Tab-separated table of C-alpha atoms and ligand atoms in Angstrom:
chain	number	residue	atom	x	y	z
A	1	UNK	CA	-106.862	225.401	-63.343
A	2	UNK	CA	-104.030	227.940	-63.868
A	3	UNK	CA	-104.009	227.846	-67.690
A	4	UNK	CA	-106.459	226.515	-70.304
A	5	UNK	CA	-104.266	224.938	-72.958
A	6	UNK	CA	-105.386	221.318	-73.464
A	7	UNK	CA	-108.568	219.310	-72.923
A	8	UNK	CA	-106.275	216.471	-71.789
A	9	UNK	CA	-105.555	218.445	-68.586
A	10	UNK	CA	-109.192	218.374	-67.442
A	11	UNK	CA	-111.133	215.746	-65.492
A	12	UNK	CA	-114.745	214.855	-66.312
A	13	UNK	CA	-115.873	216.923	-63.331
A	14	UNK	CA	-113.857	219.984	-64.386
A	15	UNK	CA	-115.219	219.833	-67.949
A	16	UNK	CA	-118.804	219.449	-66.698
A	17	UNK	CA	-118.393	222.446	-64.377
A	18	UNK	CA	-117.226	224.636	-67.257
A	19	UNK	CA	-120.005	223.399	-69.560
A	20	UNK	CA	-122.662	224.113	-66.924
A	21	UNK	CA	-121.086	227.474	-66.093
A	22	UNK	CA	-121.163	228.498	-69.793
A	23	UNK	CA	-124.733	227.251	-70.177
A	24	UNK	CA	-125.737	229.233	-67.092
A	25	UNK	CA	-124.100	232.382	-68.491
A	26	UNK	CA	-126.084	231.840	-71.729
A	27	UNK	CA	-129.292	232.056	-69.659
A	28	UNK	CA	-128.487	234.495	-66.834
A	29	UNK	CA	-125.459	236.450	-68.069
A	30	UNK	CA	-122.482	237.124	-65.800
A	31	UNK	CA	-121.508	239.770	-63.340
A	32	UNK	CA	-118.722	242.031	-64.636
A	33	UNK	CA	-115.449	242.411	-62.790
A	34	UNK	CA	-115.137	245.140	-60.226
A	35	UNK	CA	-111.367	245.634	-60.756
A	36	UNK	CA	-109.462	246.966	-63.738
A	37	UNK	CA	-107.905	243.953	-65.482
A	38	UNK	CA	-106.307	243.592	-68.915
A	39	UNK	CA	-106.524	240.774	-71.460
A	40	UNK	CA	-103.964	240.498	-74.277
A	41	UNK	CA	-105.176	238.779	-77.441
A	42	UNK	CA	-102.111	237.515	-79.308
A	43	UNK	CA	-103.222	236.106	-82.657
A	44	UNK	CA	-100.358	234.971	-84.917
A	45	UNK	CA	-102.761	233.146	-87.277
A	46	UNK	CA	-105.947	234.472	-88.914
A	47	UNK	CA	-109.219	234.176	-87.015
A	48	UNK	CA	-112.737	235.608	-87.164
A	49	UNK	CA	-114.888	233.646	-84.657
A	50	UNK	CA	-112.353	232.890	-81.948
A	51	UNK	CA	-110.766	236.335	-81.844
A	52	UNK	CA	-114.014	238.302	-81.985
A	53	UNK	CA	-115.861	236.078	-79.519
A	54	UNK	CA	-112.963	236.485	-77.072
A	55	UNK	CA	-113.282	240.264	-77.443
A	56	UNK	CA	-117.048	240.108	-76.799
A	57	UNK	CA	-116.536	237.737	-73.835
A	58	UNK	CA	-113.828	239.971	-72.352
A	59	UNK	CA	-115.873	243.172	-72.756
A	60	UNK	CA	-118.961	241.525	-71.251
A	61	UNK	CA	-116.851	240.616	-68.228
A	62	UNK	CA	-115.539	244.182	-67.977
A	63	UNK	CA	-111.955	243.422	-69.020
A	64	UNK	CA	-109.843	245.915	-70.951
A	65	UNK	CA	-108.726	244.353	-74.230
A	66	UNK	CA	-105.147	244.791	-75.445
A	67	UNK	CA	-105.279	244.080	-79.144
A	68	UNK	CA	-102.155	243.001	-80.968
A	69	UNK	CA	-101.260	242.653	-84.629
A	70	UNK	CA	-98.095	240.611	-85.066
A	71	UNK	CA	-97.371	242.132	-88.513
A	72	UNK	CA	-96.914	245.626	-86.997
A	73	UNK	CA	-95.364	244.468	-83.708
A	74	UNK	CA	-91.767	243.865	-82.620
A	75	UNK	CA	-92.175	240.258	-83.778
A	76	UNK	CA	-91.138	241.713	-87.181
A	77	UNK	CA	-87.817	242.668	-85.514
A	78	UNK	CA	-87.268	239.076	-84.405
A	79	UNK	CA	-88.787	239.158	-80.910
A	80	UNK	CA	-89.725	235.627	-79.796
A	81	UNK	CA	-93.177	234.545	-78.696
A	82	UNK	CA	-91.819	233.981	-75.164
A	83	UNK	CA	-90.425	237.548	-74.995
A	84	UNK	CA	-93.647	238.938	-76.469
A	85	UNK	CA	-95.703	237.269	-73.738
A	86	UNK	CA	-93.231	238.323	-71.012
A	87	UNK	CA	-93.580	241.892	-72.340
A	88	UNK	CA	-97.368	241.807	-72.025
A	89	UNK	CA	-96.978	240.287	-68.551
A	90	UNK	CA	-94.591	243.118	-67.562
A	91	UNK	CA	-96.894	245.902	-68.738
A	92	UNK	CA	-99.811	244.487	-66.763
A	93	UNK	CA	-101.727	241.881	-68.781
A	94	UNK	CA	-103.730	239.643	-66.432
A	95	UNK	CA	-104.656	237.105	-69.117
A	96	UNK	CA	-103.047	235.956	-72.379
A	97	UNK	CA	-105.107	234.541	-75.263
A	98	UNK	CA	-102.809	232.894	-77.795
A	99	UNK	CA	-103.360	231.615	-81.323
A	100	UNK	CA	-100.197	230.367	-82.995
A	101	UNK	CA	-99.146	228.151	-85.896
A	102	UNK	CA	-96.820	225.908	-83.825
A	103	UNK	CA	-98.416	222.726	-82.479
A	104	UNK	CA	-98.527	222.494	-78.661
A	105	UNK	CA	-96.752	225.837	-78.124
A	106	UNK	CA	-99.441	226.980	-75.654
A	107	UNK	CA	-98.699	224.027	-73.376
A	108	UNK	CA	-94.932	224.659	-73.544
A	109	UNK	CA	-95.332	228.367	-72.756
A	110	UNK	CA	-97.761	227.667	-69.915
A	111	UNK	CA	-94.922	225.837	-68.142
A	112	UNK	CA	-92.784	229.017	-68.246
A	113	UNK	CA	-95.328	231.828	-67.762
A	114	UNK	CA	-97.234	232.761	-64.581
A	115	UNK	CA	-100.040	234.800	-66.197
A	116	UNK	CA	-102.944	232.518	-67.257
A	117	UNK	CA	-102.703	231.458	-70.913
A	118	UNK	CA	-105.724	230.398	-72.949
A	119	UNK	CA	-104.933	228.356	-76.044
A	120	UNK	CA	-107.018	229.830	-78.879
A	121	UNK	CA	-105.704	227.200	-81.329
A	122	UNK	CA	-102.082	226.136	-81.770
A	123	UNK	CA	-101.213	224.661	-85.171
A	124	UNK	CA	-102.306	221.028	-85.393
A	125	UNK	CA	-102.163	220.815	-81.571
A	126	UNK	CA	-105.376	221.724	-79.762
A	127	UNK	CA	-108.257	224.220	-79.748
A	128	UNK	CA	-109.766	223.728	-76.277
A	129	UNK	CA	-112.187	226.678	-76.226
A	130	UNK	CA	-113.650	225.462	-79.548
A	131	UNK	CA	-114.096	222.082	-77.886
A	132	UNK	CA	-115.773	223.661	-74.857
A	133	UNK	CA	-118.268	225.584	-77.006
A	134	UNK	CA	-118.993	222.368	-78.929
A	135	UNK	CA	-119.632	220.577	-75.625
A	136	UNK	CA	-121.973	223.362	-74.472
A	137	UNK	CA	-123.916	222.970	-77.734
A	138	UNK	CA	-124.174	219.184	-77.242
A	139	UNK	CA	-125.200	219.616	-73.590
A	140	UNK	CA	-127.980	222.051	-74.542
A	141	UNK	CA	-129.278	219.450	-76.997
A	142	UNK	CA	-128.977	216.196	-75.003
A	143	UNK	CA	-128.561	217.417	-71.338
A	144	UNK	CA	-125.814	214.797	-70.805
A	145	UNK	CA	-122.883	213.114	-72.624
A	146	UNK	CA	-122.613	209.466	-71.570
A	147	UNK	CA	-122.879	206.967	-74.478
A	148	UNK	CA	-123.695	209.598	-77.106
A	149	UNK	CA	-122.257	208.534	-80.473
A	150	UNK	CA	-120.137	211.314	-81.939
A	151	UNK	CA	-118.564	210.975	-85.382
A	152	UNK	CA	-115.756	213.425	-86.205
A	153	UNK	CA	-115.539	213.651	-89.995
A	154	UNK	CA	-112.928	215.018	-92.363
A	155	UNK	CA	-109.377	216.304	-92.134
A	156	UNK	CA	-108.561	214.601	-88.817
A	157	UNK	CA	-104.779	214.665	-89.213
A	158	UNK	CA	-104.508	218.464	-89.504
A	159	UNK	CA	-107.322	219.351	-87.101
A	160	UNK	CA	-106.714	220.728	-83.607
A	161	UNK	CA	-110.520	220.744	-83.146
A	162	UNK	CA	-110.666	216.975	-83.751
A	163	UNK	CA	-107.939	216.375	-81.190
A	164	UNK	CA	-109.431	218.536	-78.407
A	165	UNK	CA	-112.920	217.143	-79.000
A	166	UNK	CA	-111.817	213.509	-79.162
A	167	UNK	CA	-110.027	213.873	-75.790
A	168	UNK	CA	-112.885	215.744	-74.097
A	169	UNK	CA	-115.711	213.612	-75.500
A	170	UNK	CA	-114.058	210.380	-74.378
A	171	UNK	CA	-113.407	211.839	-70.908
A	172	UNK	CA	-117.158	212.547	-70.764
A	173	UNK	CA	-118.087	208.971	-71.724
A	174	UNK	CA	-119.150	209.546	-75.349
A	175	UNK	CA	-118.475	206.915	-78.031
A	176	UNK	CA	-116.127	208.613	-80.500
A	177	UNK	CA	-115.754	207.501	-84.147
A	178	UNK	CA	-113.672	209.050	-86.923
A	179	UNK	CA	-114.214	209.172	-90.675
A	180	UNK	CA	-112.280	210.658	-93.585
A	181	UNK	CA	-109.913	209.843	-96.417
A	182	UNK	CA	-107.117	207.428	-95.501
A	183	UNK	CA	-104.338	210.018	-96.085
A	184	UNK	CA	-105.819	212.137	-93.284
A	185	UNK	CA	-106.150	209.404	-90.667
A	186	UNK	CA	-104.250	210.170	-87.477
A	187	UNK	CA	-102.664	207.156	-85.783
A	188	UNK	CA	-102.176	209.103	-82.541
A	189	UNK	CA	-105.971	209.053	-82.019
A	190	UNK	CA	-107.071	205.512	-81.141
A	191	UNK	CA	-110.730	205.656	-82.131
A	192	UNK	CA	-112.441	203.429	-84.738
A	193	UNK	CA	-112.668	204.678	-88.324
A	194	UNK	CA	-115.956	204.126	-90.170
A	195	UNK	CA	-117.156	205.194	-93.631
A	196	UNK	CA	-119.156	208.401	-94.160
A	197	UNK	CA	-122.171	206.279	-95.118
A	198	UNK	CA	-121.922	204.417	-91.799
A	199	UNK	CA	-121.286	207.727	-90.010
A	200	UNK	CA	-124.567	209.366	-91.036
A	201	UNK	CA	-126.555	206.362	-89.787
A	202	UNK	CA	-124.556	205.973	-86.548
A	203	UNK	CA	-124.164	209.534	-85.284
A	204	UNK	CA	-126.158	211.313	-82.625
A	205	UNK	CA	-123.754	214.153	-83.388
A	206	UNK	CA	-122.027	214.475	-86.763
A	207	UNK	CA	-119.102	216.822	-86.268
A	208	UNK	CA	-117.736	217.933	-89.652
A	209	UNK	CA	-114.267	219.475	-89.939
A	210	UNK	CA	-112.916	222.141	-92.273
A	211	UNK	CA	-110.324	220.944	-94.777
A	212	UNK	CA	-107.167	222.658	-93.513
A	213	UNK	CA	-105.726	223.666	-96.911
A	214	UNK	CA	-103.144	225.910	-95.211
A	215	UNK	CA	-101.589	222.886	-93.462
A	216	UNK	CA	-101.391	220.659	-96.565
A	217	UNK	CA	-98.347	220.067	-98.745
A	218	UNK	CA	-98.361	221.800	-102.136
A	219	UNK	CA	-98.769	218.364	-103.801
A	220	UNK	CA	-101.971	217.588	-101.852
A	221	UNK	CA	-103.996	214.709	-103.287
A	222	UNK	CA	-107.248	216.577	-102.708
A	223	UNK	CA	-109.776	217.143	-105.482
A	224	UNK	CA	-112.438	219.300	-103.830
A	225	UNK	CA	-114.938	218.579	-106.643
A	226	UNK	CA	-115.081	214.867	-105.761
A	227	UNK	CA	-114.750	215.386	-102.003
A	228	UNK	CA	-118.391	216.301	-101.275
A	229	UNK	CA	-119.764	213.243	-103.090
A	230	UNK	CA	-117.236	210.809	-101.631
A	231	UNK	CA	-116.653	212.098	-98.105
A	232	UNK	CA	-118.874	215.128	-97.440
A	233	UNK	CA	-122.402	215.584	-96.117
A	234	UNK	CA	-124.740	215.627	-99.132
A	235	UNK	CA	-128.522	216.091	-98.970
A	236	UNK	CA	-128.896	212.367	-99.745
A	237	UNK	CA	-126.724	211.401	-96.781
A	238	UNK	CA	-128.434	213.895	-94.449
A	239	UNK	CA	-131.759	212.130	-95.150
A	240	UNK	CA	-130.281	208.922	-93.691
A	241	UNK	CA	-129.368	210.538	-90.353
A	242	UNK	CA	-131.346	209.631	-87.217
A	243	UNK	CA	-134.334	211.896	-86.522
A	244	UNK	CA	-132.750	213.449	-83.416
A	245	UNK	CA	-129.190	213.727	-84.809
A	246	UNK	CA	-127.481	217.102	-85.151
A	247	UNK	CA	-124.815	218.500	-87.485
A	248	UNK	CA	-121.888	220.557	-86.174
A	249	UNK	CA	-118.918	222.271	-87.840
A	250	UNK	CA	-116.385	224.612	-86.165
A	251	UNK	CA	-116.384	226.903	-89.245
A	252	UNK	CA	-115.304	228.575	-91.410
A	253	UNK	CA	-117.205	226.182	-93.692
A	254	UNK	CA	-116.057	225.286	-97.197
A	255	UNK	CA	-119.595	225.195	-98.614
A	256	UNK	CA	-120.201	222.362	-101.111
A	257	UNK	CA	-116.978	220.671	-99.994
A	258	UNK	CA	-117.463	219.380	-96.417
A	259	UNK	CA	-121.218	220.006	-96.501
A	260	UNK	CA	-123.748	220.768	-99.220
A	261	UNK	CA	-124.622	224.468	-99.215
A	262	UNK	CA	-128.336	223.994	-98.407
A	263	UNK	CA	-127.508	222.004	-95.228
A	264	UNK	CA	-125.405	224.703	-93.547
A	265	UNK	CA	-128.532	226.289	-92.042
A	266	UNK	CA	-130.884	223.278	-92.145
A	267	UNK	CA	-133.008	222.308	-89.148
A	268	UNK	CA	-130.445	219.907	-87.698
A	269	UNK	CA	-127.494	222.235	-88.164
A	270	UNK	CA	-126.126	223.834	-84.988
A	271	UNK	CA	-123.280	225.668	-86.768
A	272	UNK	CA	-124.381	229.215	-85.866
A	273	UNK	CA	-125.517	228.101	-82.402
A	274	UNK	CA	-121.926	226.901	-81.846
A	275	UNK	CA	-120.624	230.397	-82.658
A	276	UNK	CA	-123.129	231.961	-80.242
A	277	UNK	CA	-122.017	229.552	-77.507
A	278	UNK	CA	-118.399	230.536	-78.204
A	279	UNK	CA	-118.908	233.774	-76.272
A	280	UNK	CA	-120.405	231.992	-73.222
A	281	UNK	CA	-117.776	229.230	-73.233
A	282	UNK	CA	-114.968	231.802	-73.344
A	283	UNK	CA	-116.582	233.850	-70.574
A	284	UNK	CA	-116.702	230.716	-68.408
A	285	UNK	CA	-113.023	229.930	-69.026
A	286	UNK	CA	-111.935	233.521	-68.317
A	287	UNK	CA	-113.994	233.633	-65.102
A	288	UNK	CA	-112.510	230.351	-63.903
A	289	UNK	CA	-108.917	231.387	-64.573
A	290	UNK	CA	-109.305	234.833	-63.011
A	291	UNK	CA	-111.190	233.359	-60.092
A	292	UNK	CA	-108.300	230.968	-59.489
A	293	UNK	CA	-105.997	233.995	-59.274
A	294	UNK	CA	-108.368	235.689	-56.805
A	295	UNK	CA	-109.361	238.429	-59.226
A	296	UNK	CA	-113.129	238.231	-58.780
A	297	UNK	CA	-114.912	240.212	-56.095
A	298	UNK	CA	-116.308	238.023	-53.273
A	299	UNK	CA	-119.890	238.788	-54.253
A	300	UNK	CA	-119.276	237.495	-57.790
A	301	UNK	CA	-117.446	234.510	-56.402
A	302	UNK	CA	-120.415	233.631	-54.256
A	303	UNK	CA	-122.823	233.897	-57.198
A	304	UNK	CA	-120.633	231.629	-59.309
A	305	UNK	CA	-120.511	228.978	-56.586
A	306	UNK	CA	-124.271	229.157	-56.310
A	307	UNK	CA	-125.109	228.587	-59.932
A	308	UNK	CA	-122.479	225.921	-60.491
A	309	UNK	CA	-123.583	223.905	-57.500
B	1	LIG	N1	-113.555	227.897	-85.483
B	1	LIG	C1	-112.541	228.791	-85.499
B	1	LIG	O1	-111.536	228.640	-84.802
B	1	LIG	O2	-112.750	229.853	-86.342
B	1	LIG	P1	-111.735	231.064	-86.551
B	1	LIG	O3	-110.508	230.509	-87.235
B	1	LIG	O4	-112.488	232.043	-87.416
B	1	LIG	O5	-111.377	231.628	-85.226
């Protein structure tokens, strides 16, 4: 694995290794690097969880973090994203973390850039580290993936999280279903659509999505007042979920729109657990990419092999 830009690039075995590696880090921690290495975090779109959990993951691994704010960078003088990344590569960045508004730009750039790129969310394309942290959360709950019924609910068409998770969950043998208003169905994802009422009774994992207002047209058909009752997770619907079923959401949450306020921290919600796992998942991805480039000390390498095996 030279870059981490799409869950479509990974086999079942590769995904399972990363999930187990992240889970192991959550229990035993990880050995920091013994070399000076630099990570550049290039965020061209707003972020709280992804950006900050990358910083925590990088610092825990002993990396030096090169922060970047596009609004006060040479991007304002017209410098392209390619030239920005080549600049960071030239001044010594060993890892690029990229969030950008253009769909699939991380994949395109990874074909032109040698330094490992991690896709931290690219437009409506993919968000593979979000998917990995979601998988870690599911693994901690069910200890396996095969035949689990996962319903992805909400703004499917505009969601990079839906796309990455649908690809990864089917690679792992889960049964994936989608639900949401017809205008947000995505024909490029060939999974069955069910109603929200069917979803709550079917799901082992109910994965809610944020409504991506920033990616909608100005004349959006959405009335957020009706949305919760028609398509969201209300307390009444939550009562019809299976006893063992869990609720997930990548956050930020639009409370009382995708999910009723009182359910955000209810017993079956794993929303804050997902954020916690974000640090471990990102540590696992960084370790794997740097390990591929031979940047880990032998001793650390040996430890990693041991706990993965
Ligand atoms: N889930 C997620 O990507 O959150 P941020 O936009 O805050 O990074």
